[in-house]
Short mmCIF file of C-alpha atoms in Angstrom, two decimals:
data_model
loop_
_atom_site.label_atom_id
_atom_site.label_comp_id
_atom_site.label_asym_id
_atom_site.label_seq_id
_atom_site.Cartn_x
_atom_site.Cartn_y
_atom_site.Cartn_z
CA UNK Q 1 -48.90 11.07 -46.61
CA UNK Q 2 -47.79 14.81 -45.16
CA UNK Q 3 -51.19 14.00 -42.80
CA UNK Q 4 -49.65 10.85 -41.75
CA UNK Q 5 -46.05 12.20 -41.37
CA UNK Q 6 -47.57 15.28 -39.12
CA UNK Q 7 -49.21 13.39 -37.44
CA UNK Q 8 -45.86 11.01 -36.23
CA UNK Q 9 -43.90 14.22 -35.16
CA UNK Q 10 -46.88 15.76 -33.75
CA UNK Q 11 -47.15 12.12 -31.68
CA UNK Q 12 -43.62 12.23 -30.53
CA UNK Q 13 -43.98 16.23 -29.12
CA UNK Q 14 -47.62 14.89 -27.59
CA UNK Q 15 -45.17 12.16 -25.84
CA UNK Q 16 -43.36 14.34 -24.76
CA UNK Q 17 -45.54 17.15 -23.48
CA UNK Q 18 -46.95 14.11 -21.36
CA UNK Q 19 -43.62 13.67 -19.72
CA UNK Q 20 -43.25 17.44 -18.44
CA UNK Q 21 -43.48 17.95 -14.61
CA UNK Q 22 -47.02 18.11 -13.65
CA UNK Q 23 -47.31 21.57 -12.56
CA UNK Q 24 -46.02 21.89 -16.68
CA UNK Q 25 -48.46 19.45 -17.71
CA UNK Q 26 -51.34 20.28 -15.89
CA UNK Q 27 -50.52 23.74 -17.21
CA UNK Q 28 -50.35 22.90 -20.90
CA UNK Q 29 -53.59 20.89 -20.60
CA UNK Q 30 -55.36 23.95 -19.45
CA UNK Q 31 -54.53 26.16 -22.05
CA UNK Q 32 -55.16 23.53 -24.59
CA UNK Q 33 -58.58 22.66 -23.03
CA UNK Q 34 -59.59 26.20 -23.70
CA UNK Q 35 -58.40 26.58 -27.30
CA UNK Q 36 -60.59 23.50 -28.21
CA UNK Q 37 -62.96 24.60 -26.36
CA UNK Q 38 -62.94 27.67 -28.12
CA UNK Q 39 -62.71 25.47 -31.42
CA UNK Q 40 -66.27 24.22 -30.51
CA UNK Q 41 -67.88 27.54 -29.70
CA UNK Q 42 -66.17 28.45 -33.23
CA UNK Q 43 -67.97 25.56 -34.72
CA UNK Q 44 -71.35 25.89 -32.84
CA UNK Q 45 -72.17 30.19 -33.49
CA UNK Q 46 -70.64 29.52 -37.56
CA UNK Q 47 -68.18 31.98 -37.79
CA UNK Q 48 -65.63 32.45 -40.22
CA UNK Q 49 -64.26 29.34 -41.21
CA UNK Q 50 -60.34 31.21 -40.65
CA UNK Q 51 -61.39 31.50 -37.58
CA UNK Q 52 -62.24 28.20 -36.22
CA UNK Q 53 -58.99 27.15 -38.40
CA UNK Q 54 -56.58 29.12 -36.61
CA UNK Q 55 -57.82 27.67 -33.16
CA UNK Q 56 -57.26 24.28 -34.51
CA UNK Q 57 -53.56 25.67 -35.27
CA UNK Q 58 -53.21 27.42 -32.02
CA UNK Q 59 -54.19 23.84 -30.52
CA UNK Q 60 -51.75 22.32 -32.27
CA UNK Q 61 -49.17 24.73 -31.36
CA UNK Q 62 -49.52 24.71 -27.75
CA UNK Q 63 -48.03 21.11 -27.18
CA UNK Q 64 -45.82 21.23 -30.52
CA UNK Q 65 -43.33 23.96 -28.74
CA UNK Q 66 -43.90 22.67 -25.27
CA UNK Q 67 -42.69 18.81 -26.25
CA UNK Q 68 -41.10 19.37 -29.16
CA UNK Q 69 -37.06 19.68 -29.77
CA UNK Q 70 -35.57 22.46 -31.84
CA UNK Q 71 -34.93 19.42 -34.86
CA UNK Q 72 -38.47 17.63 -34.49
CA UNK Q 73 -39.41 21.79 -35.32
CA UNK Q 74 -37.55 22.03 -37.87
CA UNK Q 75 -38.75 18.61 -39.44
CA UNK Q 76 -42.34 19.60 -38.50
CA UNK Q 77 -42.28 23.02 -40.11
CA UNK Q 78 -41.98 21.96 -43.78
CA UNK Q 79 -44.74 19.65 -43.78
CA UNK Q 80 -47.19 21.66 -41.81
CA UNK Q 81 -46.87 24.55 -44.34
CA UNK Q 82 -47.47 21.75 -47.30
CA UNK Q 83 -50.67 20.84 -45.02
CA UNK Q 84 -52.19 24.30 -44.58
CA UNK Q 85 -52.33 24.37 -48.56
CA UNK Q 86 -54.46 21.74 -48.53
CA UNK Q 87 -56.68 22.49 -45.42
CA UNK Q 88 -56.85 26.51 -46.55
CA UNK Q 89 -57.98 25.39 -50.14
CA UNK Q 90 -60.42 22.85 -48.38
CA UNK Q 91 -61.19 23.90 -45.11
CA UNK Q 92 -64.52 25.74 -45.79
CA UNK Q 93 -66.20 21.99 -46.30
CA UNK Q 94 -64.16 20.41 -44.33
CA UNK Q 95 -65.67 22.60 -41.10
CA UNK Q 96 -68.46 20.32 -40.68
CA UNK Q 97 -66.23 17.16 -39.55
CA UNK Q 98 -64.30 19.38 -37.28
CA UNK Q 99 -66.93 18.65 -33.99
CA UNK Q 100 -65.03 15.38 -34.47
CA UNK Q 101 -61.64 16.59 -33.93
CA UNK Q 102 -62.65 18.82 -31.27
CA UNK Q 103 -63.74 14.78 -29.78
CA UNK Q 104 -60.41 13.56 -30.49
CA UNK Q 105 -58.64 16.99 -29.66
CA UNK Q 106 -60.17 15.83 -25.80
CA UNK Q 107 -58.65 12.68 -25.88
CA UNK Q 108 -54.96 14.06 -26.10
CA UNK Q 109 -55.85 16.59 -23.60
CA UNK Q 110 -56.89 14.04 -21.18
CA UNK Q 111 -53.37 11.65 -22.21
CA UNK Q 112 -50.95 14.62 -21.37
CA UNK Q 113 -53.46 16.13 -18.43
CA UNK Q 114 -53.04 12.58 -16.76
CA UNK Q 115 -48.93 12.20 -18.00
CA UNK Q 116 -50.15 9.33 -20.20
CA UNK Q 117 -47.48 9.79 -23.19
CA UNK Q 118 -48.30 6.35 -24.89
CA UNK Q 119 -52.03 7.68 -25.20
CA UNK Q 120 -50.88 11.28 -25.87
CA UNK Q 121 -49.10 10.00 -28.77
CA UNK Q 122 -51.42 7.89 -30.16
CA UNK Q 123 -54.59 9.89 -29.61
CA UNK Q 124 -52.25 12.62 -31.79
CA UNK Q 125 -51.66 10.15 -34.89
CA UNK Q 126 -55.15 9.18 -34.43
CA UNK Q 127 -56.49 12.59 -35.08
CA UNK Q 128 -53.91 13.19 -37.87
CA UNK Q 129 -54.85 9.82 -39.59
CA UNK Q 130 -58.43 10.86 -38.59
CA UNK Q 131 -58.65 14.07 -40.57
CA UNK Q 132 -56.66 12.12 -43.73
CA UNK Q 133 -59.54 10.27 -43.71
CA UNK Q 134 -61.91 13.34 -43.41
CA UNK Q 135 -60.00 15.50 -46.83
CA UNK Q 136 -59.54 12.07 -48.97
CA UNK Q 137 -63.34 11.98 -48.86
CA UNK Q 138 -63.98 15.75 -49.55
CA UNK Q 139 -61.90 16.11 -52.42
CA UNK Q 140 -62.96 12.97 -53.44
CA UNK Q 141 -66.28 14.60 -53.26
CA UNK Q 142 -65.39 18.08 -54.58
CA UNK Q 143 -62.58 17.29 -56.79
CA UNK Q 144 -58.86 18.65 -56.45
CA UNK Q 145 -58.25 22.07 -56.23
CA UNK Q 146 -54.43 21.99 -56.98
CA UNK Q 147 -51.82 19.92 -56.96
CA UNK Q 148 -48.82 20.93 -54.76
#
């Protein structure tokens, strides 16, 4: 459920971001396009798993502070550090279904490029539900590592 409740206040700041000015937008979906971009080169060359993790973050980040409120922050900032528990303990084997969120990563870049913010928000939730999906499978594979 944190996956699912990310991914709602992630969808609201995505609605927003796609309701900036378009100099703002157009802006935004640059630097986003090149942090998933850089996400895939990550991916492709196999480096450090940390490291393609932290450009997933730094994705994440870009449109979280530019749509996001101070109070949709605060709300956010609980739940995201309950997440990265889960996605530091698993991450490592969870790499390989990460070319698929750099896929749906393009669809929300697209939404707010375009000042779409019904898309924007649901491509968002659909990624978060997405990579639910994607950890419910690998620790059903693996097993638990913890329970936070």
């Amino acid at each position: 459920e944190l996956y699912i409740m990310a991914g709602h206040l992630e969808g609201m700041a995505a609605r927003k971001a796609a309701q900036l000015p378009a100099s703002r937008r157009k802006a935004l979906a640059s630097n986003m396009r090149d942090v998933n971009k850089e996400l895939a080169a990550s991916l492709h060359e196999s480096v450090y798993a940390t490291e393609a993790y932290n450009r997933d973050l730094e994705f994440h980040r870009l449109f979280m502070h530019e749509g996001a409120g101070v109070r949709l922050l605060r709300m956010h900032q609980p739940i995201k550090l309950h997440i990265e528990r889960y996605a530091r303990a698993y991450f490592g084997v969870l790499i390989g279904g990460l070319a698929n969120s750099v896929a749906e990563h393009d669809l929300l870049v697209r939404a707010i490029a375009a000042g779409e913010p019904e898309k924007a928000q649901k491509a968002t939730e659909a990624n978060w539900y997405k990579a639910s999906e994607r950890l419910l499978r690998t620790i059903q594979h693996h097993g638990e590592k913890g329970n936070w």
